[in-house]
Short mmCIF file of C-alpha atoms and ligand atoms in Angstrom, two decimals:
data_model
loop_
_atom_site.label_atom_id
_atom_site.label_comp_id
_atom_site.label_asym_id
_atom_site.label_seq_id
_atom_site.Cartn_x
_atom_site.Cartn_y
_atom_site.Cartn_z
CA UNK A 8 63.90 123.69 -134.99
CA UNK A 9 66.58 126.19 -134.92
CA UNK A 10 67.00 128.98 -137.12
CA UNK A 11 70.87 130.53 -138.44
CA UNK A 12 71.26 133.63 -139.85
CA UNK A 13 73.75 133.23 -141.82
CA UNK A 14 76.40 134.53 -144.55
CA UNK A 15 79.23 132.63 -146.23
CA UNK A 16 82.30 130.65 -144.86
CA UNK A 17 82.01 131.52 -141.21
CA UNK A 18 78.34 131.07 -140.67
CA UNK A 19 78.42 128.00 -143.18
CA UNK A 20 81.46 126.11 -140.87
CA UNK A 21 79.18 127.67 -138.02
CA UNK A 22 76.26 125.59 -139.33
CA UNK A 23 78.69 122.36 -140.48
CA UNK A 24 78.92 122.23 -136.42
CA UNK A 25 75.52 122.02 -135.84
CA UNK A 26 74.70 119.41 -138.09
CA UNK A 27 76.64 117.28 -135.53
CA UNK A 28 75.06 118.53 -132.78
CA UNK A 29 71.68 118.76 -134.18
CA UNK A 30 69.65 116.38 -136.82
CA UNK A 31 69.69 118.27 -140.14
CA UNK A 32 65.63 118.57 -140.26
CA UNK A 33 66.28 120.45 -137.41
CA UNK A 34 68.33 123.18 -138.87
CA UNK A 35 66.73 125.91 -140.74
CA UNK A 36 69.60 128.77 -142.78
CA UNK A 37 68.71 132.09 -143.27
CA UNK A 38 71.07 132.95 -146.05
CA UNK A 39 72.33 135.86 -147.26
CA UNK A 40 71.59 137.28 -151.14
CA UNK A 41 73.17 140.73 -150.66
CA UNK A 42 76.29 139.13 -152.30
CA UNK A 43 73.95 137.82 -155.25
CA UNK A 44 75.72 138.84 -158.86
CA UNK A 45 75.15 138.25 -162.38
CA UNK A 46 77.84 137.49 -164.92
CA UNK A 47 76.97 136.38 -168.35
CA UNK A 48 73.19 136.67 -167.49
CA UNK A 49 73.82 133.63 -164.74
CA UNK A 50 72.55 134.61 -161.04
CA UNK A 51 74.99 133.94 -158.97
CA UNK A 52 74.20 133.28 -155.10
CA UNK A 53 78.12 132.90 -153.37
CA UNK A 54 76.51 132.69 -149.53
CA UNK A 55 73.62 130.04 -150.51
CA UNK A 56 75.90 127.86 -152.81
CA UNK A 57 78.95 127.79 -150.18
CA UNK A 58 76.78 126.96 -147.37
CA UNK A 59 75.38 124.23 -149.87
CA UNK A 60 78.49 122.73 -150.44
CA UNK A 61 80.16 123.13 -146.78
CA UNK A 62 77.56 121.15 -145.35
CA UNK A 63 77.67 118.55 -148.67
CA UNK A 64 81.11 118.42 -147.73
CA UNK A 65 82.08 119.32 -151.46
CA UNK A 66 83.39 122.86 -150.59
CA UNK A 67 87.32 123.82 -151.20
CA UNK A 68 88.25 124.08 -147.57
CA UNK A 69 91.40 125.92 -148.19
CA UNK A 70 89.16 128.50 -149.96
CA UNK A 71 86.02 128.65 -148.22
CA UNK A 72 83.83 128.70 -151.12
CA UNK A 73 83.61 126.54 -155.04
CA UNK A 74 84.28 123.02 -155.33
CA UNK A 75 86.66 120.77 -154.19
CA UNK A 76 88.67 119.89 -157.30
CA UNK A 77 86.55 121.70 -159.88
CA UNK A 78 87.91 122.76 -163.38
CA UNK A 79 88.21 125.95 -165.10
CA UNK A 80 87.80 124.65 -168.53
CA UNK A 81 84.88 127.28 -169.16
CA UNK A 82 86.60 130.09 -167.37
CA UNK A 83 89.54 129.27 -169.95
CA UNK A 84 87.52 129.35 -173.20
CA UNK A 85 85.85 133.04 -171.48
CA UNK A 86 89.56 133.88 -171.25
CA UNK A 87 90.35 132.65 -174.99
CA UNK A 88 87.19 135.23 -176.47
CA UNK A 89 88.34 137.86 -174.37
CA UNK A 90 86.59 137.63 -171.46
CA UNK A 91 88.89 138.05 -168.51
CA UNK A 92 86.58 136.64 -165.02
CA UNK A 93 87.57 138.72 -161.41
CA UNK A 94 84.94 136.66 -160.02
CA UNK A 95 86.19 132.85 -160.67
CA UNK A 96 83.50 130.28 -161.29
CA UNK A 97 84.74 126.83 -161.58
CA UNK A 98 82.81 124.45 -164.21
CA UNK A 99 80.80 122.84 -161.35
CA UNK A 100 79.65 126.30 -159.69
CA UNK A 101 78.89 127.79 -163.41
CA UNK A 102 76.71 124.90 -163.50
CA UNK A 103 75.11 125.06 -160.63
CA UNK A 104 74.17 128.75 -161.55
CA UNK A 105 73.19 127.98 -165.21
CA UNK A 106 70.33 125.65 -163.47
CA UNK A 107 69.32 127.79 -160.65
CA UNK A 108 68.70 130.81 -163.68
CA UNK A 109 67.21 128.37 -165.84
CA UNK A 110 64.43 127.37 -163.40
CA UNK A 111 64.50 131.43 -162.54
CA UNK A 112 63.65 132.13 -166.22
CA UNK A 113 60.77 129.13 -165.96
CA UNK A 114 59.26 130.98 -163.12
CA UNK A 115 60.03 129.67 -160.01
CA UNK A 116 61.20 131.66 -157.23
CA UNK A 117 64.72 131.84 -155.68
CA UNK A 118 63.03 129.81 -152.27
CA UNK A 119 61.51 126.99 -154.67
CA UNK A 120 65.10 126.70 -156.60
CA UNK A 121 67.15 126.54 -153.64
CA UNK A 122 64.73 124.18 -152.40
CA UNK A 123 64.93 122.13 -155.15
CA UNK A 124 68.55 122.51 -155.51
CA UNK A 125 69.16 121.73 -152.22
CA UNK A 126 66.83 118.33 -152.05
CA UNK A 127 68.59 117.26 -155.48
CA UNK A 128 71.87 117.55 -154.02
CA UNK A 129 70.74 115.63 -150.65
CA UNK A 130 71.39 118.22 -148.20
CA UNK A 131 69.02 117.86 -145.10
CA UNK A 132 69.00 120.93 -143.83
CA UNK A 133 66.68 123.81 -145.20
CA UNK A 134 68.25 126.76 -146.87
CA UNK A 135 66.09 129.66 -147.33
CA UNK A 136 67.27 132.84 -148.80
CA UNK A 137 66.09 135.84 -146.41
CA UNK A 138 64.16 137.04 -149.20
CA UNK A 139 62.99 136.21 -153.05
CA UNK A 140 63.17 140.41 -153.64
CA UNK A 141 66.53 141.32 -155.42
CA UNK A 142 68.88 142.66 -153.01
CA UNK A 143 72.02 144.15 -153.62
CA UNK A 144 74.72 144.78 -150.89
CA UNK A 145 76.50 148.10 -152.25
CA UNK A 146 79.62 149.87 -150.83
CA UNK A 147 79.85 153.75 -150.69
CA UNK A 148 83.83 154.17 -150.58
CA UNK A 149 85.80 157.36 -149.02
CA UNK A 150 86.21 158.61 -152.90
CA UNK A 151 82.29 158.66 -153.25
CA UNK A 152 81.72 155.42 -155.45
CA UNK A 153 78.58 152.97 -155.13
CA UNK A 154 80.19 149.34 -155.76
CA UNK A 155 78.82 145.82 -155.47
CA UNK A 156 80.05 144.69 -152.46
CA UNK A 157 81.89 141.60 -154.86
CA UNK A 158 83.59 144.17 -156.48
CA UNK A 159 84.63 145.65 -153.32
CA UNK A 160 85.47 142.38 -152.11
CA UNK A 161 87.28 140.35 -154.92
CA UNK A 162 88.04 142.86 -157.81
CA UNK A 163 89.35 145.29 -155.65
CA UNK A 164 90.78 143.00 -152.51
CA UNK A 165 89.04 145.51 -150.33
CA UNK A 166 91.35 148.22 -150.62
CA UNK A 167 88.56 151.23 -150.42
CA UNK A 168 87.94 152.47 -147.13
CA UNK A 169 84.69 151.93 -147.06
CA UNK A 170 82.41 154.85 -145.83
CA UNK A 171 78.87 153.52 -145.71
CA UNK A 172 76.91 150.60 -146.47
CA UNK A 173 73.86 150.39 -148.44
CA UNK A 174 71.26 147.91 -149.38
CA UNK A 175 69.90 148.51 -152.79
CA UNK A 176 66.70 146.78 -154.44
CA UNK A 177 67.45 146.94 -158.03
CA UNK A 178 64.39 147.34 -160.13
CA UNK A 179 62.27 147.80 -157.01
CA UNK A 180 60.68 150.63 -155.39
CA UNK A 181 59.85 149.28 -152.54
CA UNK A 182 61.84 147.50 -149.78
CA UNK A 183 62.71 143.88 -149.64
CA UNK A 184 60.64 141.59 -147.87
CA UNK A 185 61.02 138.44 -146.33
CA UNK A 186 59.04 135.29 -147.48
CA UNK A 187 56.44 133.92 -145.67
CA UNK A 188 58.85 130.50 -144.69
CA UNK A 189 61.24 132.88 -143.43
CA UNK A 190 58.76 134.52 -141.76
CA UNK A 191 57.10 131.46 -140.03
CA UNK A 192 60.66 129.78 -139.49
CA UNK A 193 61.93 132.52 -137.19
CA UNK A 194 58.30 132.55 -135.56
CA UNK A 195 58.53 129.12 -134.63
CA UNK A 196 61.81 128.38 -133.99
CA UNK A 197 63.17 127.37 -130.29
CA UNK A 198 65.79 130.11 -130.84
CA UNK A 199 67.61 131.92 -133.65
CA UNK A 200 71.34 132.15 -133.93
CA UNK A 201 73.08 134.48 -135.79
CA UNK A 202 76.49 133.45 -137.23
CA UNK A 203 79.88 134.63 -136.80
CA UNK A 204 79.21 136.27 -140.41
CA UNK A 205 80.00 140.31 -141.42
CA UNK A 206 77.51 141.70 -138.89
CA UNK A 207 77.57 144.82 -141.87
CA UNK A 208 77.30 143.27 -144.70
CA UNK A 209 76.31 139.55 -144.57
CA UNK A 210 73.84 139.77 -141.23
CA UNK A 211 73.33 143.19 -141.54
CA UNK A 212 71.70 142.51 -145.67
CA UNK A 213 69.41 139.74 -143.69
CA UNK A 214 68.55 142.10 -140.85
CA UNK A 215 67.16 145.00 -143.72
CA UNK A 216 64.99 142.49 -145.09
CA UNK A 217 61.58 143.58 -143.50
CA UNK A 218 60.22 142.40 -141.06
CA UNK A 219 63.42 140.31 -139.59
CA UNK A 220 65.05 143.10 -137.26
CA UNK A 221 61.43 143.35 -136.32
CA UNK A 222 60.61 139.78 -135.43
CA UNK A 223 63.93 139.17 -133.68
CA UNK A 224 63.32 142.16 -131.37
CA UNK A 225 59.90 140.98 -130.76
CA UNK A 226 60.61 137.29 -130.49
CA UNK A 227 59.48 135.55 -127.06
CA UNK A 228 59.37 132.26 -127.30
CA UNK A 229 62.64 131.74 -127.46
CA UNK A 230 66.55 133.11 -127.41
CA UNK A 231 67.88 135.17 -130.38
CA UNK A 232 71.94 134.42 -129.67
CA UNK A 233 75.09 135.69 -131.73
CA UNK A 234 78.48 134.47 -132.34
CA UNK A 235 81.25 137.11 -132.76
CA UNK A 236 83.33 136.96 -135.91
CA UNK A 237 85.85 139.29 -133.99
CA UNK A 238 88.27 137.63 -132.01
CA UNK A 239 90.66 140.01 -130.29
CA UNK A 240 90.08 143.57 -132.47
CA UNK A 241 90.86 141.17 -135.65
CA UNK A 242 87.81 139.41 -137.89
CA UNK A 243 88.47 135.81 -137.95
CA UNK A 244 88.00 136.14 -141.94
CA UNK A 245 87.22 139.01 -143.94
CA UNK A 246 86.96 142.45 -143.47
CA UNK A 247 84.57 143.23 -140.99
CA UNK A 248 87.16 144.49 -138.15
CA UNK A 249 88.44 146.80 -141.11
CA UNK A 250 84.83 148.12 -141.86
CA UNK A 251 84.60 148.47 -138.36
CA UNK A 252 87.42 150.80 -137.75
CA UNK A 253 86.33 152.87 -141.10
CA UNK A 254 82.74 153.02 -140.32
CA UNK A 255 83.86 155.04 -136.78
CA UNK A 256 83.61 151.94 -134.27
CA UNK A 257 86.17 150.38 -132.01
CA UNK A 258 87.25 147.05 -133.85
CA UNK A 259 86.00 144.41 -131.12
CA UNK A 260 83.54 141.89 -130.33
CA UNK A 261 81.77 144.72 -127.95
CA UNK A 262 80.78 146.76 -131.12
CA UNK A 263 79.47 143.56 -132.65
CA UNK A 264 77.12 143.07 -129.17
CA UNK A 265 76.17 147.10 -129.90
CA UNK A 266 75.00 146.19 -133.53
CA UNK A 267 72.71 143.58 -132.41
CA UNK A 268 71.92 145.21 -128.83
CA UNK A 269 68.07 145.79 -129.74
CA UNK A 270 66.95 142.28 -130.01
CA UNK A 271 70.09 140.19 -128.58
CA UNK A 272 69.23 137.82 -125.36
CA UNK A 273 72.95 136.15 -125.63
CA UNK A 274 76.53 136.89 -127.02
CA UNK A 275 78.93 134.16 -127.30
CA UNK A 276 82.82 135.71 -127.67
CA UNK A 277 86.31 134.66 -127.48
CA UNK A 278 88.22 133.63 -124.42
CA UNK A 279 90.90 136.27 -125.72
CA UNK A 280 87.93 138.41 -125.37
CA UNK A 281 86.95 137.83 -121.65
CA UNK A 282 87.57 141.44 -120.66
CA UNK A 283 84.71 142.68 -122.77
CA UNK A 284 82.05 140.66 -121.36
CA UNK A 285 81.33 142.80 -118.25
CA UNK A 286 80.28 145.48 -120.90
CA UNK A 287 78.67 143.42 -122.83
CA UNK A 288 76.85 142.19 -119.78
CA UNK A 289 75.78 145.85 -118.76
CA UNK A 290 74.47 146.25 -122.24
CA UNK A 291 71.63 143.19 -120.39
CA UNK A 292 73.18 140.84 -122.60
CA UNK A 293 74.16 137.65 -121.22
CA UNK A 294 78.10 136.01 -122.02
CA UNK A 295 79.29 133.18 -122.90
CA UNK A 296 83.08 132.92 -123.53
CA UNK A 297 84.45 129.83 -125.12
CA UNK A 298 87.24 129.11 -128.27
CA UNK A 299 85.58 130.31 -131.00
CA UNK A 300 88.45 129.65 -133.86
CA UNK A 301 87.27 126.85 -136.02
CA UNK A 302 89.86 125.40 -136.93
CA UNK A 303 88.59 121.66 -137.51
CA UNK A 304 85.52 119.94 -137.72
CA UNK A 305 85.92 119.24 -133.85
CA UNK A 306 85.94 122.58 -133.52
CA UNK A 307 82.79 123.83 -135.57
CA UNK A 308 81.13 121.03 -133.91
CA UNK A 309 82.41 122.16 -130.33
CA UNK A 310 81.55 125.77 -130.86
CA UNK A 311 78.20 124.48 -132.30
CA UNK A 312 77.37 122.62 -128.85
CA UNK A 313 78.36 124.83 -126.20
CA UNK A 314 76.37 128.16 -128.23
CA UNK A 315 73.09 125.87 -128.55
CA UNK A 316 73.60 124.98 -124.33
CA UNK A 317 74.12 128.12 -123.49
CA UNK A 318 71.79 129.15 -125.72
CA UNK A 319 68.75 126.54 -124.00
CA UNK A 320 69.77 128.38 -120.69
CA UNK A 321 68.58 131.79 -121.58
N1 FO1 B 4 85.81 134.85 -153.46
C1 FO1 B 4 86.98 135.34 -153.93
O1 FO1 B 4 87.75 135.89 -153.16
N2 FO1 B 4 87.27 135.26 -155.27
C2 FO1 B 4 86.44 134.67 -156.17
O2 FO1 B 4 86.76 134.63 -157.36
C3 FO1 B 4 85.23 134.09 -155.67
C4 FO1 B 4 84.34 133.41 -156.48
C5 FO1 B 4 83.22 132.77 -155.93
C6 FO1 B 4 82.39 131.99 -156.72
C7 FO1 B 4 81.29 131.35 -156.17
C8 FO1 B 4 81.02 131.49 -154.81
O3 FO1 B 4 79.96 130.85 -154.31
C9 FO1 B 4 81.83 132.26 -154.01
C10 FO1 B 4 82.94 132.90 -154.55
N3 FO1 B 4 83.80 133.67 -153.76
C11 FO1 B 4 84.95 134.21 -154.27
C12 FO1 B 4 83.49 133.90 -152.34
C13 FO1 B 4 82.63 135.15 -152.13
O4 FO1 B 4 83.16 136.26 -152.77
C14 FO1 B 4 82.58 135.56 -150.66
O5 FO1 B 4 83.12 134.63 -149.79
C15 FO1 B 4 81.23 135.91 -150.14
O6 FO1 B 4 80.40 136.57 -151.02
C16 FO1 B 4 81.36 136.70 -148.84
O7 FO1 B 4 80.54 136.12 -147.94
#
């Protein structure tokens, strides 16, 4: 079994690939929840839910995240008493997160609903969120706010330079933890990948869940691997080259490799990126340069194939 760490459309086309590559039982996701919000009391989990439906097949591709061909009949009537949504939930998606808070409110944890959720909806591979602890991804900007990163992201189109990033556990005094299948996944996994996801934000909310970072560094039975989500200075999606830049480091797929340099056996880049991979090499990482850009299903699967080969080489 293989293990993904993973955040939302990047990692989930990522793991789309290897679902051709490898059978489904054989896939474990470590998804993020830093993104988790609430709106109208419903918990809202945008990673988990569009690495649902991308490997359902159900996700809007031109998006990246929701439904293909959902309505917005309940976002309408929210409009018509006042109620004007930055963060658009189609009906299908509000539904989705009116169950998962239901069974919430009956007790069960966020594991045993996205479990259930999962199995209900027929996908084979396992999705486990990196930790049942509320976790909040929060952005300090340049004029001293604390946002959600969701506001950061969709409200506000990421226009703050952003000046630090900060992992908050609302309602908890004590650090998030990981859950024990989390725990025993990454234990006995032939190798973890990490996803060409936000390596701040996305990876970087899994990787402050205690004891990940830990059992990555410490993992010997197997390669830990990443995929670069920078492609020539520029993110592939998102804002992470941005973030780079404004958190003080050079926007490339090196700084990426520097993030992850404590417990990293393998770094899979760009071919625009070949000239970085003799520093990435002195940093004792090992290279692998291939096309990265998914651009179709080929592609994820392509990408997929050649990271899990190089990956059995290490
Ligand atoms: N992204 C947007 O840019 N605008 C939205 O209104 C929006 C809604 C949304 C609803 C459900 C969901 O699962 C994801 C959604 N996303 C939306 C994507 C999400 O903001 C990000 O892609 C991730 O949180 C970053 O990984």
């Amino acid at each position: 079994m293989w293990c993904v760490l993973s955040g939302g459309v990047g990692g989930a086309r990522f793991i789309d690939g290897l679902t051709s590559v490898l059978p489904p039982d054989e896939i474990t996701v470590i998804g993020n929840t830093g993104d988790d919000i609430e709106f109208f009391g419903l918990h809202i989990c945008p990673d988990i839910d569009i690495v649902l439906y991308t490997i359902l097949g159900v996700v809007d591709e031109e998006k990246g995240w929701g439904l293909k061909g959902d309505t917005f009949k309940a976002e309408s009537m929210l409009k018509a008493l006042g109620e004007d949504q930055w963060f658009h939930l189609g009906d299908g998606d509000l539904a989705l997160s009116l169950y998962r808070t239901f069974r919430l409110g009956q007790g069960l944890s966020l594991t045993e609903v996205t479990r259930e959720i999962a199995s209900r909806l027929g996908a084979g591979v396992k999705i486990l969120p990196a930790t049942d602890h509320r976790i909040e991804t929060r952005v300090i900007t340049a004029s001293g706010e604390d946002i959600h990163f969701e506001e950061y992201f969709v409200k506000r189109q990421c226009r703050d330079t952003v000046k630090a990033i900060r992992f908050d556990t609302p309602g908890c005094a004590v650090r998030a933890t990981a859950t024990g299948e989390v725990v025993e996944a990454i234990r006995s996994s032939e190798g973890v990948i990490l996803a060409p996801s936000n390596p701040f934000v996305s990876i970087g909310c899994i990787l402050a869940v205690e004891p990940i970072r830990d059992l990555l560094r410490r993992k010997d039975n197997g390669p830990v691997v990443a995929i670069s989500p920078i492609v020539g200075g520029e993110a592939i999606k998102g804002p992470a080259a941005r973030m780079l830049a404004e958190l003080g480091m050079e926007p490339s797929a090196l700084a990426v490799a520097q993030l992850y340099e404590d417990f990293l056996d393998g770094f899979v880049m760009d071919l625009k990126d070949e000239t970085l991979k003799e520093p990435v090499e002195r940093l004792g990482i090992r290279c692998l340069l291939t096309d990265t850009i998914m651009r179709s299903r080929d592609a994820r699967a392509a990408l997929a194939r050649a990271t899990l080969e190089f990956a059995r080489c290490l």
